[in-house]
Amino acid sequence: MAVAEAETSTAAPAPEPGTPVSVRRGRPLWERLLPYLLVAPTVVGTAYLLVYPLVRNLLISFQKFGIAQLIRGGAEFVGFDNYSKILNDGKFWGVVGRTFVFTAINVGLIMVLATLVALLIGALGKWMRFAVMGGLVVAWAIPVIAATTVFQWLFQSQLGVVNWVLVALGFEQFDGKAWFADGNSTFAIVVLLIVWQSVPFAALTLYAAMTSVPKELHEAAQIDGAGSVKTFWLITFPILRPMFGLILCLEVIWVFKCFVQIWAISQGGPGDALLTLPVYAYQIATVLNRYDLGAAISMVTVLILAVVLLAYFRQMFKEEGEL
């Protein structure tokens, strides 16, 4: 009797009814490791394509790395000398200010136009909505270099469509106008190009988010006498504020590090009209063969962008009561 009682007392408790079999018996090791094995290729690829270049760039920024070191190797560490040189250079801070102005203008236009386009799509009929969304997708899918080449042709001085249309409308002063010879006009063209490329993504994303807003709220606002603008600011925008914040952050990143369009059109000129941080870093690295200074400028660019975005996230979470 005592032995039977001892065996009963040491036996494992019976599992509660409804407990999954995998939990009661324990999952095999391969099953527990399977999720990690499935995501491992993505993690490795991301580390190779993103993390390694960033770490390598950071390392070069602390070295004396020119054309000689690129060929022979043997780069020596110089500490923060490269950062000291660029931070004490007045031209660098001018480039920083120009980059912020360039980003603010582009992102402001993108967010306003994308919101208006998203509202327009929601107000259209079925087939017209399909046509507009198809056009946005096509514009978004055009490769950056292809779109840049088209804009160069549109504003070409002798054979460009823009000059031809303006002259045909009676503006004879635009006959043979060299748009890319003037810094202000080149700046405006590049802004137009970047906005044209960015609005489709932002507009389609915002429209998709707007479809999730309950129609009952809009109907109630209309019954109370609220117009379209008031309904947007009091209902749509507050509900979709996190989505607007996400789109804003993505567009800031996209515009702040914009390089291909600027380099293909003017290489930062004429003068320094479009000399932003990515273009400046590339010029220093390739023209002067100072890869160390170019790497330092790139790291400062990443740091500035990270600080700006983190400050925005902190303010957003603070307003949401999560920080």
Tab-separated table of C-alpha atoms in Angstrom:
chain	number	residue	atom	x	y	z
A	1	MET	CA	0.000	0.000	0.000
A	2	ALA	CA	2.834	2.436	0.883
A	3	VAL	CA	4.659	1.688	-2.356
A	4	ALA	CA	1.516	2.332	-4.385
A	5	GLU	CA	0.954	5.659	-2.601
A	6	ALA	CA	4.578	6.693	-3.274
A	7	GLU	CA	4.279	5.882	-6.971
A	8	THR	CA	1.039	7.864	-7.144
A	9	SER	CA	2.576	10.891	-5.431
A	10	THR	CA	5.641	10.998	-7.742
A	11	ALA	CA	3.709	10.551	-10.987
A	12	ALA	CA	3.541	13.588	-13.318
A	13	PRO	CA	0.257	15.492	-13.049
A	14	ALA	CA	-2.191	14.831	-15.818
A	15	PRO	CA	-2.403	17.573	-18.470
A	16	GLU	CA	-5.424	19.809	-18.302
A	17	PRO	CA	-8.165	19.197	-20.865
A	18	GLY	CA	-7.699	21.272	-24.003
A	19	THR	CA	-3.890	21.519	-23.722
A	20	PRO	CA	-2.273	21.110	-27.198
A	21	VAL	CA	-0.492	17.829	-27.736
A	22	SER	CA	2.683	19.647	-28.884
A	23	VAL	CA	2.837	21.456	-25.553
A	24	ARG	CA	2.100	18.311	-23.499
A	25	ARG	CA	4.717	16.171	-25.198
A	26	GLY	CA	7.254	18.850	-26.155
A	27	ARG	CA	8.096	19.761	-29.734
A	28	PRO	CA	11.071	18.138	-31.488
A	29	LEU	CA	14.264	20.177	-31.776
A	30	TRP	CA	14.025	20.496	-35.555
A	31	GLU	CA	10.520	21.906	-35.271
A	32	ARG	CA	11.650	24.541	-32.790
A	33	LEU	CA	14.589	25.518	-34.997
A	34	LEU	CA	12.606	25.558	-38.242
A	35	PRO	CA	11.405	29.215	-37.992
A	36	TYR	CA	14.978	30.394	-37.422
A	37	LEU	CA	16.252	28.312	-40.330
A	38	LEU	CA	13.604	29.792	-42.628
A	39	VAL	CA	14.549	33.405	-41.840
A	40	ALA	CA	18.304	32.719	-41.754
A	41	PRO	CA	18.894	33.343	-45.515
A	42	THR	CA	17.154	36.718	-45.275
A	43	VAL	CA	19.124	37.691	-42.190
A	44	VAL	CA	22.416	36.637	-43.785
A	45	GLY	CA	21.617	38.473	-47.029
A	46	THR	CA	20.629	41.629	-45.157
A	47	ALA	CA	23.785	41.496	-43.061
A	48	TYR	CA	25.934	41.105	-46.169
A	49	LEU	CA	24.225	43.799	-48.226
A	50	LEU	CA	23.551	46.355	-45.484
A	51	VAL	CA	25.434	45.708	-42.265
A	52	TYR	CA	28.819	44.817	-43.778
A	53	PRO	CA	28.999	47.912	-46.069
A	54	LEU	CA	28.016	50.124	-43.145
A	55	VAL	CA	30.669	48.627	-40.870
A	56	ARG	CA	33.263	48.807	-43.654
A	57	ASN	CA	32.391	52.432	-44.351
A	58	LEU	CA	32.677	53.229	-40.639
A	59	LEU	CA	36.111	51.594	-40.547
A	60	ILE	CA	37.365	53.586	-43.570
A	61	SER	CA	36.166	56.831	-41.979
A	62	PHE	CA	38.726	56.297	-39.195
A	63	GLN	CA	41.590	55.554	-41.597
A	64	LYS	CA	43.793	57.415	-44.034
A	65	PHE	CA	42.358	55.844	-47.175
A	66	GLY	CA	43.204	57.249	-50.604
A	67	ILE	CA	44.002	55.818	-53.999
A	68	ALA	CA	47.337	54.428	-52.755
A	69	GLN	CA	45.695	52.523	-49.913
A	70	LEU	CA	43.003	51.296	-52.283
A	71	ILE	CA	45.634	49.716	-54.539
A	72	ARG	CA	48.326	48.629	-52.090
A	73	GLY	CA	46.365	48.342	-48.875
A	74	GLY	CA	47.913	49.119	-45.510
A	75	ALA	CA	45.584	51.951	-44.460
A	76	GLU	CA	46.555	53.430	-41.105
A	77	PHE	CA	44.140	54.588	-38.435
A	78	VAL	CA	43.962	58.337	-37.887
A	79	GLY	CA	41.213	58.463	-35.293
A	80	PHE	CA	38.762	61.330	-35.684
A	81	ASP	CA	40.969	63.383	-38.028
A	82	ASN	CA	38.637	62.884	-40.995
A	83	TYR	CA	35.611	63.953	-38.975
A	84	SER	CA	37.512	66.967	-37.655
A	85	LYS	CA	38.352	68.080	-41.199
A	86	ILE	CA	34.806	67.946	-42.503
A	87	LEU	CA	33.175	69.410	-39.391
A	88	ASN	CA	35.552	72.391	-39.489
A	89	ASP	CA	34.862	72.990	-43.178
A	90	GLY	CA	32.363	75.776	-43.843
A	91	LYS	CA	31.367	74.252	-47.176
A	92	PHE	CA	30.236	71.080	-45.413
A	93	TRP	CA	27.744	72.975	-43.250
A	94	GLY	CA	26.479	74.801	-46.315
A	95	VAL	CA	25.827	71.430	-47.920
A	96	VAL	CA	24.015	70.259	-44.768
A	97	GLY	CA	21.726	73.292	-44.840
A	98	ARG	CA	21.027	72.825	-48.565
A	99	THR	CA	20.199	69.163	-47.974
A	100	PHE	CA	17.647	70.055	-45.291
A	101	VAL	CA	16.033	72.693	-47.526
A	102	PHE	CA	15.960	70.280	-50.460
A	103	THR	CA	14.391	67.569	-48.296
A	104	ALA	CA	11.805	69.888	-46.732
A	105	ILE	CA	10.605	71.209	-50.105
A	106	ASN	CA	10.330	67.772	-51.673
A	107	VAL	CA	8.705	66.028	-48.718
A	108	GLY	CA	6.239	68.872	-48.192
A	109	LEU	CA	5.108	68.743	-51.816
A	110	ILE	CA	4.982	64.945	-51.809
A	111	MET	CA	2.796	64.719	-48.702
A	112	VAL	CA	0.363	67.429	-49.854
A	113	LEU	CA	-0.005	66.101	-53.400
A	114	ALA	CA	-0.182	62.454	-52.285
A	115	THR	CA	-2.969	63.277	-49.829
A	116	LEU	CA	-4.937	65.149	-52.493
A	117	VAL	CA	-4.471	62.322	-54.995
A	118	ALA	CA	-5.551	59.731	-52.420
A	119	LEU	CA	-8.714	61.731	-51.668
A	120	LEU	CA	-9.344	62.095	-55.407
A	121	ILE	CA	-9.070	58.341	-55.948
A	122	GLY	CA	-11.618	57.754	-53.204
A	123	ALA	CA	-14.066	60.158	-54.831
A	124	LEU	CA	-13.840	58.652	-58.319
A	125	GLY	CA	-16.029	55.973	-59.841
A	126	LYS	CA	-14.929	52.390	-60.214
A	127	TRP	CA	-13.442	52.509	-63.728
A	128	MET	CA	-11.899	55.959	-63.394
A	129	ARG	CA	-10.383	54.896	-60.072
A	130	PHE	CA	-8.886	51.855	-61.761
A	131	ALA	CA	-7.432	54.024	-64.549
A	132	VAL	CA	-5.867	56.541	-62.154
A	133	MET	CA	-4.386	53.836	-59.940
A	134	GLY	CA	-3.006	52.061	-63.009
A	135	GLY	CA	-1.339	55.277	-64.138
A	136	LEU	CA	0.199	55.766	-60.703
A	137	VAL	CA	1.558	52.230	-60.698
A	138	VAL	CA	3.121	52.717	-64.143
A	139	ALA	CA	4.740	55.988	-63.064
A	140	TRP	CA	6.025	54.338	-59.899
A	141	ALA	CA	7.428	51.346	-61.813
A	142	ILE	CA	9.527	53.386	-64.272
A	143	PRO	CA	13.241	52.956	-63.453
A	144	VAL	CA	14.915	55.998	-61.932
A	145	ILE	CA	17.457	56.429	-64.719
A	146	ALA	CA	14.774	56.082	-67.401
A	147	ALA	CA	12.591	58.732	-65.757
A	148	THR	CA	15.587	61.034	-65.302
A	149	THR	CA	16.505	60.672	-68.985
A	150	VAL	CA	12.941	61.557	-70.005
A	151	PHE	CA	13.024	64.715	-67.893
A	152	GLN	CA	16.385	65.687	-69.396
A	153	TRP	CA	14.846	65.370	-72.853
A	154	LEU	CA	11.698	67.287	-71.892
A	155	PHE	CA	13.747	70.294	-70.773
A	156	GLN	CA	16.416	70.096	-73.486
A	157	SER	CA	17.184	73.554	-74.859
A	158	GLN	CA	16.787	72.902	-78.608
A	159	LEU	CA	14.638	69.791	-78.976
A	160	GLY	CA	12.822	69.748	-75.640
A	161	VAL	CA	9.037	69.499	-75.504
A	162	VAL	CA	8.718	72.098	-72.740
A	163	ASN	CA	10.383	74.862	-74.751
A	164	TRP	CA	8.397	73.895	-77.850
A	165	VAL	CA	5.078	74.082	-75.985
A	166	LEU	CA	5.915	77.399	-74.318
A	167	VAL	CA	6.976	78.974	-77.601
A	168	ALA	CA	3.827	77.640	-79.275
A	169	LEU	CA	1.776	79.336	-76.544
A	170	GLY	CA	3.416	82.665	-77.342
A	171	PHE	CA	6.255	82.772	-74.804
A	172	GLU	CA	9.038	83.555	-77.257
A	173	GLN	CA	11.558	84.163	-74.462
A	174	PHE	CA	11.731	80.399	-73.902
A	175	ASP	CA	13.015	79.709	-77.420
A	176	GLY	CA	16.272	77.795	-76.880
A	177	LYS	CA	16.224	78.337	-73.124
A	178	ALA	CA	18.954	76.307	-71.388
A	179	TRP	CA	17.154	75.130	-68.271
A	180	PHE	CA	20.126	73.216	-66.879
A	181	ALA	CA	22.478	76.200	-67.126
A	182	ASP	CA	20.715	77.969	-64.263
A	183	GLY	CA	20.885	76.721	-60.693
A	184	ASN	CA	17.332	77.690	-59.717
A	185	SER	CA	15.703	76.099	-62.773
A	186	THR	CA	17.795	72.938	-62.368
A	187	PHE	CA	16.781	72.764	-58.701
A	188	ALA	CA	13.109	73.112	-59.676
A	189	ILE	CA	13.359	70.405	-62.365
A	190	VAL	CA	14.967	67.924	-59.981
A	191	VAL	CA	12.302	68.678	-57.360
A	192	LEU	CA	9.612	68.107	-59.994
A	193	LEU	CA	11.222	64.799	-60.970
A	194	ILE	CA	11.525	63.492	-57.413
A	195	VAL	CA	7.988	64.540	-56.490
A	196	TRP	CA	6.642	62.885	-59.648
A	197	GLN	CA	8.434	59.654	-58.743
A	198	SER	CA	7.412	59.685	-55.071
A	199	VAL	CA	3.738	60.684	-55.138
A	200	PRO	CA	2.421	57.360	-56.546
A	201	PHE	CA	3.711	55.253	-53.647
A	202	ALA	CA	2.519	57.705	-51.001
A	203	ALA	CA	-0.865	58.256	-52.669
A	204	LEU	CA	-1.644	54.559	-53.134
A	205	THR	CA	-0.600	53.774	-49.559
A	206	LEU	CA	-2.698	56.592	-48.124
A	207	TYR	CA	-5.701	55.597	-50.240
A	208	ALA	CA	-5.441	52.009	-49.002
A	209	ALA	CA	-5.369	53.320	-45.438
A	210	MET	CA	-8.340	55.617	-46.044
A	211	THR	CA	-10.484	52.668	-47.092
A	212	SER	CA	-10.156	51.341	-43.535
A	213	VAL	CA	-11.848	54.384	-42.000
A	214	PRO	CA	-15.468	53.448	-41.107
A	215	LYS	CA	-17.936	55.091	-43.476
A	216	GLU	CA	-20.348	55.562	-40.576
A	217	LEU	CA	-18.059	58.245	-39.139
A	218	HIS	CA	-18.087	60.194	-42.400
A	219	GLU	CA	-21.857	59.871	-42.674
A	220	ALA	CA	-22.293	61.088	-39.111
A	221	ALA	CA	-20.042	64.076	-39.812
A	222	GLN	CA	-22.059	64.945	-42.922
A	223	ILE	CA	-25.288	64.750	-40.949
A	224	ASP	CA	-23.787	67.181	-38.425
A	225	GLY	CA	-23.041	69.582	-41.276
A	226	ALA	CA	-19.266	69.061	-41.568
A	227	GLY	CA	-17.794	69.679	-45.003
A	228	SER	CA	-15.158	67.568	-46.763
A	229	VAL	CA	-12.207	69.537	-45.392
A	230	LYS	CA	-13.494	69.492	-41.826
A	231	THR	CA	-14.311	65.788	-42.072
A	232	PHE	CA	-10.769	65.059	-43.197
A	233	TRP	CA	-9.127	67.022	-40.384
A	234	LEU	CA	-11.448	65.842	-37.618
A	235	ILE	CA	-11.943	62.184	-38.617
A	236	THR	CA	-9.697	60.846	-41.377
A	237	PHE	CA	-6.410	62.446	-40.360
A	238	PRO	CA	-6.589	61.642	-36.612
A	239	ILE	CA	-7.423	57.998	-37.332
A	240	LEU	CA	-4.674	57.646	-39.956
A	241	ARG	CA	-2.094	59.783	-38.173
A	242	PRO	CA	0.312	56.850	-37.613
A	243	MET	CA	0.142	56.008	-41.326
A	244	PHE	CA	0.826	59.624	-42.275
A	245	GLY	CA	3.791	59.569	-39.905
A	246	LEU	CA	5.140	56.384	-41.457
A	247	ILE	CA	4.824	57.770	-45.002
A	248	LEU	CA	6.503	60.986	-43.875
A	249	CYS	CA	9.474	59.101	-42.429
A	250	LEU	CA	9.880	56.955	-45.540
A	251	GLU	CA	9.797	60.003	-47.808
A	252	VAL	CA	12.337	61.853	-45.644
A	253	ILE	CA	14.702	58.895	-45.949
A	254	TRP	CA	14.087	58.613	-49.701
A	255	VAL	CA	14.676	62.316	-50.428
A	256	PHE	CA	17.506	62.899	-47.932
A	257	LYS	CA	19.653	60.198	-49.513
A	258	CYS	CA	18.604	60.999	-53.095
A	259	PHE	CA	21.620	60.742	-55.391
A	260	VAL	CA	20.903	59.182	-58.795
A	261	GLN	CA	18.609	61.912	-60.141
A	262	ILE	CA	20.902	64.740	-59.050
A	263	TRP	CA	24.065	63.122	-60.346
A	264	ALA	CA	22.565	62.103	-63.674
A	265	ILE	CA	21.172	65.582	-64.392
A	266	SER	CA	23.789	67.999	-63.067
A	267	GLN	CA	26.315	66.225	-60.805
A	268	GLY	CA	25.389	68.728	-58.098
A	269	GLY	CA	25.594	71.835	-60.288
A	270	PRO	CA	25.456	74.280	-61.815
A	271	GLY	CA	27.631	75.726	-59.104
A	272	ASP	CA	26.498	74.157	-55.843
A	273	ALA	CA	22.759	74.424	-56.534
A	274	LEU	CA	22.137	70.715	-55.926
A	275	LEU	CA	25.200	69.773	-53.904
A	276	THR	CA	23.527	67.688	-51.208
A	277	LEU	CA	25.268	65.401	-48.714
A	278	PRO	CA	25.191	62.166	-50.803
A	279	VAL	CA	26.457	64.024	-53.892
A	280	TYR	CA	29.125	65.836	-51.862
A	281	ALA	CA	30.371	62.588	-50.340
A	282	TYR	CA	30.604	60.984	-53.789
A	283	GLN	CA	32.441	63.987	-55.235
A	284	ILE	CA	34.997	63.997	-52.431
A	285	ALA	CA	35.561	60.249	-52.725
A	286	THR	CA	35.826	59.985	-56.524
A	287	VAL	CA	37.112	63.366	-57.700
A	288	LEU	CA	39.669	63.906	-54.939
A	289	ASN	CA	40.218	60.174	-54.294
A	290	ARG	CA	39.674	60.854	-50.583
A	291	TYR	CA	37.621	57.805	-49.738
A	292	ASP	CA	38.217	58.416	-46.043
A	293	LEU	CA	36.611	61.864	-46.128
A	294	GLY	CA	33.788	60.556	-48.296
A	295	ALA	CA	33.164	57.775	-45.786
A	296	ALA	CA	33.159	60.264	-42.913
A	297	ILE	CA	30.613	62.468	-44.718
A	298	SER	CA	28.464	59.382	-45.354
A	299	MET	CA	28.537	58.398	-41.693
A	300	VAL	CA	27.605	61.925	-40.619
A	301	THR	CA	24.726	61.777	-43.099
A	302	VAL	CA	23.492	58.527	-41.566
A	303	LEU	CA	23.848	59.999	-38.076
A	304	ILE	CA	21.932	63.176	-38.961
A	305	LEU	CA	19.136	61.186	-40.571
A	306	ALA	CA	18.930	58.805	-37.601
A	307	VAL	CA	18.796	61.672	-35.077
A	308	VAL	CA	16.041	63.473	-37.003
A	309	LEU	CA	13.917	60.338	-37.335
A	310	LEU	CA	14.425	59.265	-33.721
A	311	ALA	CA	13.410	62.727	-32.549
A	312	TYR	CA	10.266	62.491	-34.653
A	313	PHE	CA	9.444	58.999	-33.340
A	314	ARG	CA	9.961	60.169	-29.774
A	315	GLN	CA	7.582	63.088	-30.277
A	316	MET	CA	5.019	60.846	-31.959
A	317	PHE	CA	5.110	58.246	-29.172
A	318	LYS	CA	4.951	61.014	-26.573
A	319	GLU	CA	1.785	62.415	-28.149
A	320	GLU	CA	0.292	58.912	-28.274
A	321	GLY	CA	1.018	58.500	-24.549
A	322	GLU	CA	3.412	55.578	-25.078
A	323	LEU	CA	6.571	57.305	-23.880
